[in-house]
């Protein structure tokens, strides 16, 4: 069950990565991210934030997969806890965002993701 939850978490991270790629590419989804400050396309600074998010999300996915024992990774255990922390912070930020659309979409998504990451990390304590 732990491996399946880790795979589900990594898949969710990958889905969010594709959303970030859409933002980087200029999709008019600004209302759904970064506080909803830009109702259409994000400015260059917002696209840079989206690009950084891609790397953070990939790190999180790999860290949780590693903690679940995915072959070939063997990352330090603290990286999985870092993924849990980033997921928890993201949950709080998406819960208090002024953007109604962002809160409605991303708060439940990142809440479930944080729960999955925490489940994997807690379940793999030796």
Coordinates of N, CA, C and O in Angstrom, one line a residue:
X1 N 0.8 -1.2 0.0 CA 0.0 0.0 0.0 C 0.9 1.3 0.0 O 0.5 2.3 -0.6
X2 N 2.0 1.2 0.7 CA 2.9 2.4 0.8 C 3.4 2.8 -0.6 O 3.4 4.0 -1.0
X3 N 3.8 1.8 -1.4 CA 4.4 2.0 -2.7 C 3.3 2.6 -3.6 O 3.5 3.6 -4.4
X4 N 2.1 2.1 -3.5 CA 1.0 2.6 -4.3 C 0.7 4.1 -4.0 O 0.4 4.9 -4.9
X5 N 0.7 4.4 -2.7 CA 0.4 5.8 -2.3 C 1.5 6.7 -2.8 O 1.3 7.8 -3.2
X6 N 2.8 6.2 -2.7 CA 3.9 7.0 -3.2 C 3.8 7.2 -4.7 O 4.0 8.4 -5.2
X7 N 3.4 6.2 -5.4 CA 3.2 6.4 -6.9 C 2.0 7.4 -7.2 O 2.1 8.2 -8.1
X8 N 1.0 7.3 -6.4 CA -0.2 8.2 -6.6 C 0.3 9.7 -6.3 O -0.1 10.6 -7.0
X9 N 1.1 9.8 -5.2 CA 1.6 11.1 -4.9 C 2.5 11.7 -6.1 O 2.3 12.8 -6.5
X10 N 3.4 10.8 -6.6 CA 4.2 11.2 -7.7 C 3.4 11.6 -8.9 O 3.7 12.5 -9.6
X11 N 2.4 10.8 -9.2 CA 1.5 11.1 -10.3 C 0.8 12.5 -10.1 O 0.7 13.2 -11.1
X12 N 0.3 12.7 -8.9 CA -0.3 14.0 -8.6 C 0.7 15.2 -8.8 O 0.4 16.2 -9.4
X13 N 2.0 15.0 -8.4 CA 3.0 16.0 -8.6 C 3.2 16.2 -10.1 O 3.3 17.3 -10.6
X14 N 3.2 15.1 -10.9 CA 3.4 15.2 -12.3 C 2.2 16.0 -13.0 O 2.5 16.8 -13.9
X15 N 1.0 15.8 -12.5 CA -0.1 16.5 -13.0 C 0.0 18.0 -12.7 O -0.2 18.8 -13.6
X16 N 0.5 18.4 -11.6 CA 0.7 19.8 -11.2 C 1.9 20.3 -12.1 O 1.8 21.5 -12.5
X17 N 2.9 19.5 -12.4 CA 4.0 19.9 -13.3 C 3.4 20.3 -14.6 O 3.8 21.4 -15.2
X18 N 2.5 19.6 -15.2 CA 1.9 19.9 -16.5 C 1.1 21.2 -16.4 O 1.1 22.0 -17.3
X19 N 0.4 21.5 -15.3 CA -0.2 22.7 -15.1 C 0.8 23.9 -15.1 O 0.6 24.9 -15.7
X20 N 1.9 23.7 -14.4 CA 3.0 24.7 -14.4 C 3.5 24.9 -15.8 O 3.8 26.0 -16.2
X21 N 3.7 23.8 -16.6 CA 4.1 24.0 -18.0 C 3.1 24.9 -18.8 O 3.5 25.7 -19.6
X22 N 1.9 24.7 -18.5 CA 0.8 25.5 -19.2 C 1.0 26.9 -18.8 O 0.9 27.8 -19.7
X23 N 1.3 27.2 -17.6 CA 1.5 28.6 -17.1 C 2.7 29.2 -17.8 O 2.7 30.3 -18.3
X24 N 3.8 28.4 -17.8 CA 5.0 28.9 -18.4 C 4.8 29.2 -19.9 O 5.4 30.1 -20.4
X25 N 4.0 28.3 -20.5 CA 3.7 28.5 -22.0 C 2.8 29.7 -22.3 O 2.5 29.9 -23.4
X26 N 2.2 30.3 -21.2 CA 1.4 31.4 -21.5 C -0.1 31.2 -21.4 O -0.9 32.0 -21.9
X27 N -0.5 30.0 -21.0 CA -2.0 29.7 -20.8 C -2.6 30.8 -19.9 O -2.0 31.1 -18.9
X28 N -3.8 31.2 -20.2 CA -4.5 32.3 -19.4 C -5.1 31.7 -18.1 O -6.3 31.7 -18.0
X29 N -4.3 31.2 -17.2 CA -4.8 30.5 -16.0 C -4.3 31.2 -14.8 O -4.3 30.6 -13.7
X30 N -3.9 32.5 -14.9 CA -3.4 33.2 -13.8 C -4.4 33.3 -12.6 O -4.0 33.4 -11.4
X31 N -5.7 33.3 -12.9 CA -6.7 33.4 -11.8 C -6.6 32.2 -10.9 O -7.1 32.2 -9.8
X32 N -6.0 31.1 -11.4 CA -6.0 29.8 -10.7 C -4.7 29.5 -9.9 O -4.5 28.4 -9.4
X33 N -3.8 30.5 -9.9 CA -2.5 30.3 -9.3 C -1.9 31.6 -8.8 O -2.4 32.7 -9.1
X34 N -1.0 31.5 -7.9 CA -0.2 32.6 -7.4 C -1.1 33.8 -6.8 O -0.9 35.0 -7.1
X35 N -2.1 33.4 -6.1 CA -3.0 34.4 -5.5 C -4.0 35.0 -6.4 O -4.8 35.8 -6.0
X36 N -4.1 34.5 -7.6 CA -5.0 35.0 -8.6 C -4.8 36.5 -9.0 O -5.7 37.1 -9.5
X37 N -3.6 37.0 -8.8 CA -3.3 38.4 -9.1 C -3.4 38.8 -10.5 O -3.6 39.9 -10.9
X38 N -3.2 37.8 -11.4 CA -3.2 38.0 -12.8 C -4.3 37.2 -13.5 O -4.1 36.0 -13.6
X39 N -5.4 37.8 -13.9 CA -6.5 37.0 -14.4 C -6.2 36.2 -15.7 O -6.9 35.2 -16.0
X40 N -5.3 36.7 -16.4 CA -5.0 36.0 -17.7 C -3.6 35.3 -17.6 O -3.4 34.5 -16.7
X41 N -2.8 35.6 -18.6 CA -1.4 35.1 -18.6 C -0.6 35.7 -17.5 O -0.7 36.8 -17.2
X42 N 0.3 34.8 -17.0 CA 1.2 35.3 -15.9 C 2.3 36.2 -16.6 O 2.7 35.9 -17.7
X43 N 2.8 37.2 -15.9 CA 3.9 38.0 -16.4 C 5.2 37.1 -16.3 O 5.1 36.0 -15.7
X44 N 6.3 37.6 -16.8 CA 7.5 36.8 -16.8 C 7.9 36.4 -15.4 O 8.3 35.2 -15.2
X45 N 7.7 37.2 -14.4 CA 8.1 36.9 -13.0 C 7.2 35.7 -12.5 O 7.7 34.8 -11.9
X46 N 6.0 35.7 -12.9 CA 5.1 34.6 -12.5 C 5.4 33.3 -13.2 O 5.3 32.2 -12.7
X47 N 5.9 33.4 -14.5 CA 6.3 32.2 -15.2 C 7.6 31.6 -14.6 O 7.8 30.4 -14.7
X48 N 8.5 32.5 -14.2 CA 9.7 32.0 -13.5 C 9.4 31.3 -12.2 O 9.9 30.2 -12.0
X49 N 8.4 31.8 -11.5 CA 8.0 31.1 -10.3 C 7.4 29.7 -10.7 O 7.7 28.7 -10.0
X50 N 6.6 29.6 -11.7 CA 6.1 28.4 -12.2 C 7.2 27.4 -12.6 O 7.2 26.2 -12.3
X51 N 8.3 27.9 -13.2 CA 9.4 27.1 -13.7 C 10.1 26.5 -12.4 O 10.5 25.4 -12.4
X52 N 10.3 27.4 -11.4 CA 10.9 26.9 -10.2 C 10.1 25.8 -9.5 O 10.6 24.8 -9.0
X53 N 8.7 26.0 -9.6 CA 7.8 25.0 -9.0 C 8.0 23.7 -9.7 O 7.8 22.7 -9.0
X54 N 8.3 23.6 -11.0 CA 8.4 22.4 -11.7 C 9.5 21.6 -11.0 O 9.4 20.4 -10.7
X55 N 10.7 22.2 -10.7 CA 11.8 21.5 -10.1 C 11.5 21.1 -8.6 O 11.8 20.0 -8.2
X56 N 10.7 21.9 -7.9 CA 10.4 21.6 -6.6 C 9.4 20.4 -6.6 O 9.6 19.5 -5.8
X57 N 8.5 20.4 -7.4 CA 7.5 19.3 -7.5 C 8.2 18.0 -7.9 O 7.9 16.9 -7.4
X58 N 9.1 18.0 -8.9 CA 9.9 16.8 -9.2 C 10.7 16.3 -8.1 O 10.8 15.1 -7.9
X59 N 11.3 17.2 -7.3 CA 12.1 16.8 -6.1 C 11.2 16.1 -5.2 O 11.5 15.1 -4.6
X60 N 10.0 16.7 -4.9 CA 9.1 16.1 -4.0 C 8.7 14.7 -4.4 O 8.6 13.8 -3.6
X61 N 8.3 14.6 -5.6 CA 7.9 13.3 -6.1 C 9.0 12.2 -6.0 O 8.7 11.1 -5.4
X62 N 10.2 12.6 -6.4 CA 11.3 11.6 -6.2 C 11.7 11.3 -4.8 O 12.0 10.2 -4.4
X63 N 11.6 12.3 -3.9 CA 11.9 12.1 -2.5 C 10.9 11.1 -1.9 O 11.3 10.3 -1.1
X64 N 9.6 11.3 -2.2 CA 8.6 10.4 -1.6 C 8.7 9.0 -2.2 O 8.6 8.0 -1.5
X65 N 9.0 8.9 -3.5 CA 9.2 7.6 -4.1 C 10.4 6.9 -3.5 O 10.4 5.7 -3.2
X66 N 11.5 7.7 -3.2 CA 12.7 7.1 -2.6 C 12.4 6.6 -1.2 O 12.8 5.5 -0.8
X67 N 11.6 7.4 -0.4 CA 11.3 6.9 0.9 C 10.4 5.7 0.9 O 10.5 4.8 1.9
X68 N 9.7 5.5 -0.1 CA 8.8 4.2 -0.3 C 9.6 3.1 -0.8 O 9.1 2.0 -0.9
X69 N 10.9 3.3 -1.1 CA 11.8 2.2 -1.5 C 11.9 2.0 -3.0 O 12.3 0.9 -3.4
X70 N 11.5 3.0 -3.8 CA 11.6 2.9 -5.2 C 13.1 2.5 -5.6 O 14.0 3.2 -5.2
X71 N 13.2 1.5 -6.4 CA 14.6 1.1 -6.7 C 15.4 2.1 -7.5 O 14.9 2.9 -8.3
X72 N 16.7 2.2 -7.1 CA 17.6 3.1 -7.8 C 17.6 4.6 -7.2 O 18.4 5.4 -7.7
X73 N 16.8 4.9 -6.2 CA 16.9 6.2 -5.7 C 17.7 6.3 -4.5 O 18.8 7.0 -4.5
X74 N 17.3 5.8 -3.4 CA 18.2 5.8 -2.2 C 18.5 7.2 -1.7 O 19.6 7.4 -1.2
X75 N 17.6 8.1 -1.8 CA 17.8 9.5 -1.3 C 17.8 9.5 0.2 O 17.2 8.6 0.9
X76 N 18.5 10.5 0.8 CA 18.4 10.6 2.3 C 17.0 10.8 2.8 O 16.2 11.4 2.1
X77 N 16.7 10.2 3.9 CA 15.3 10.2 4.4 C 14.8 11.7 4.6 O 13.6 11.9 4.5
X78 N 15.7 12.6 5.0 CA 15.2 14.0 5.2 C 14.5 14.6 4.0 O 13.7 15.5 4.1
X79 N 14.9 14.1 2.8 CA 14.3 14.7 1.6 C 12.8 14.4 1.6 O 12.0 15.2 1.1
X80 N 12.4 13.2 2.0 CA 11.0 12.9 2.1 C 10.2 13.8 3.1 O 9.1 14.3 2.8
X81 N 10.9 14.1 4.2 CA 10.3 15.0 5.2 C 10.2 16.4 4.6 O 9.3 17.1 4.9
X82 N 11.2 16.8 3.9 CA 11.2 18.1 3.2 C 10.0 18.2 2.3 O 9.3 19.2 2.2
X83 N 9.7 17.1 1.5 CA 8.5 17.0 0.7 C 7.2 17.2 1.4 O 6.3 17.9 1.0
X84 N 7.2 16.5 2.6 CA 6.0 16.7 3.5 C 5.9 18.1 3.9 O 4.8 18.7 3.9
X85 N 7.0 18.8 4.3 CA 6.9 20.1 4.7 C 6.5 21.1 3.6 O 5.6 22.0 3.9
X86 N 7.0 20.9 2.4 CA 6.6 21.7 1.3 C 5.1 21.5 1.0 O 4.4 22.5 0.7
X87 N 4.7 20.3 1.0 CA 3.3 20.0 0.8 C 2.4 20.7 1.9 O 1.3 21.2 1.5
X88 N 2.8 20.6 3.1 CA 2.0 21.2 4.2 C 2.0 22.8 4.0 O 0.9 23.4 4.2
X89 N 3.1 23.4 3.7 CA 3.2 24.8 3.5 C 2.3 25.2 2.3 O 1.5 26.2 2.4
X90 N 2.3 24.4 1.2 CA 1.5 24.6 0.1 C 0.0 24.5 0.4 O -0.8 25.3 -0.1
X91 N -0.3 23.6 1.3 CA -1.7 23.4 1.7 C -2.2 24.7 2.5 O -3.3 25.2 2.2
X92 N -1.4 25.2 3.4 CA -1.7 26.4 4.1 C -1.9 27.6 3.2 O -2.9 28.3 3.2
X93 N -0.9 27.8 2.3 CA -1.0 28.9 1.4 C -2.2 28.8 0.4 O -2.8 29.9 0.1
X94 N -2.5 27.7 0.0 CA -3.7 27.5 -0.9 C -5.0 27.6 -0.1 O -6.0 27.9 -0.7
X95 N -4.9 27.4 1.2 CA -6.1 27.6 2.0 C -6.4 29.0 2.3 O -7.6 29.4 2.6
X96 N -5.4 29.9 2.3 CA -5.6 31.3 2.7 C -5.5 32.2 1.5 O -5.6 33.4 1.7
X97 N -5.3 31.7 0.3 CA -5.2 32.6 -0.9 C -6.4 33.4 -1.1 O -7.6 33.0 -0.9
X98 N -6.3 34.6 -1.6 CA -7.4 35.5 -1.9 C -8.2 35.0 -3.1 O -9.4 35.5 -3.3
X99 N -7.6 34.2 -3.9 CA -8.3 33.8 -5.1 C -9.3 32.6 -4.8 O -8.9 31.5 -4.4
X100 N -10.5 32.9 -5.0 CA -11.6 31.9 -4.8 C -11.4 30.6 -5.7 O -11.5 29.5 -5.2
X101 N -11.0 30.9 -6.9 CA -10.8 29.7 -7.8 C -9.6 28.9 -7.4 O -9.7 27.7 -7.4
X102 N -8.5 29.6 -7.1 CA -7.3 28.8 -6.6 C -7.6 28.0 -5.4 O -7.2 26.9 -5.3
X103 N -8.3 28.6 -4.4 CA -8.6 27.9 -3.2 C -9.5 26.7 -3.4 O -9.3 25.7 -2.9
X104 N -10.5 26.9 -4.3 CA -11.5 25.8 -4.6 C -10.8 24.7 -5.3 O -11.1 23.5 -5.0
X105 N -9.9 24.9 -6.1 CA -9.2 23.9 -6.9 C -8.0 23.3 -6.1 O -7.9 22.1 -5.9
X106 N -7.1 24.1 -5.7 CA -5.8 23.6 -5.2 C -5.8 23.2 -3.8 O -5.0 22.4 -3.4
X107 N -6.6 23.9 -2.9 CA -6.6 23.5 -1.5 C -6.9 22.0 -1.3 O -6.1 21.3 -0.7
X108 N -8.0 21.5 -1.9 CA -8.2 20.1 -1.7 C -7.2 19.2 -2.4 O -6.8 18.1 -1.8
X109 N -6.6 19.6 -3.5 CA -5.6 18.8 -4.2 C -4.4 18.7 -3.3 O -3.8 17.6 -3.0
X110 N -3.9 19.8 -2.9 CA -2.6 19.8 -2.1 C -2.8 19.2 -0.7 O -1.9 18.7 -0.1
X111 N -4.0 19.4 -0.1 CA -4.3 18.7 1.1 C -4.2 17.2 1.0 O -3.6 16.6 1.9
X112 N -4.8 16.6 0.0 CA -4.7 15.2 -0.2 C -3.2 14.8 -0.5 O -2.7 13.8 0.0
X113 N -2.5 15.6 -1.3 CA -1.1 15.3 -1.6 C -0.3 15.4 -0.3 O 0.6 14.5 -0.1
X114 N -0.5 16.3 0.6 CA 0.2 16.4 1.8 C -0.1 15.2 2.7 O 0.8 14.6 3.3
X115 N -1.3 14.7 2.7 CA -1.7 13.5 3.4 C -1.0 12.3 2.9 O -0.5 11.4 3.7
X116 N -0.9 12.2 1.6 CA -0.2 11.0 1.0 C 1.3 11.0 1.3 O 1.8 10.0 1.7
X117 N 1.9 12.2 1.2 CA 3.3 12.3 1.5 C 3.6 11.9 3.0 O 4.5 11.2 3.3
X118 N 2.7 12.5 3.9 CA 2.9 12.2 5.3 C 2.6 10.7 5.6 O 3.4 10.1 6.4
X119 N 1.7 10.1 4.9 CA 1.4 8.7 5.1 C 2.6 7.8 4.8 O 3.0 6.9 5.5
X120 N 3.2 8.1 3.6 CA 4.4 7.4 3.2 C 5.5 7.5 4.2 O 6.1 6.6 4.6
X121 N 5.8 8.8 4.6 CA 6.9 9.0 5.5 C 6.6 8.4 6.9 O 7.5 7.8 7.5
X122 N 5.4 8.5 7.4 CA 5.1 7.9 8.7 C 5.1 6.4 8.7 O 5.6 5.7 9.6
X123 N 4.6 5.9 7.6 CA 4.5 4.4 7.4 C 5.9 3.7 7.2 O 6.0 2.5 7.4
X124 N 6.9 4.5 6.8 CA 8.2 3.9 6.6 C 9.2 4.2 7.7 O 10.4 3.9 7.5
X125 N 8.7 4.7 8.8 CA 9.6 4.9 10.0 C 10.0 3.5 10.5 O 9.1 2.6 10.7
X126 N 11.2 3.3 10.6 CA 11.7 2.0 11.1 C 11.8 1.9 12.5 O 12.2 2.7 13.3

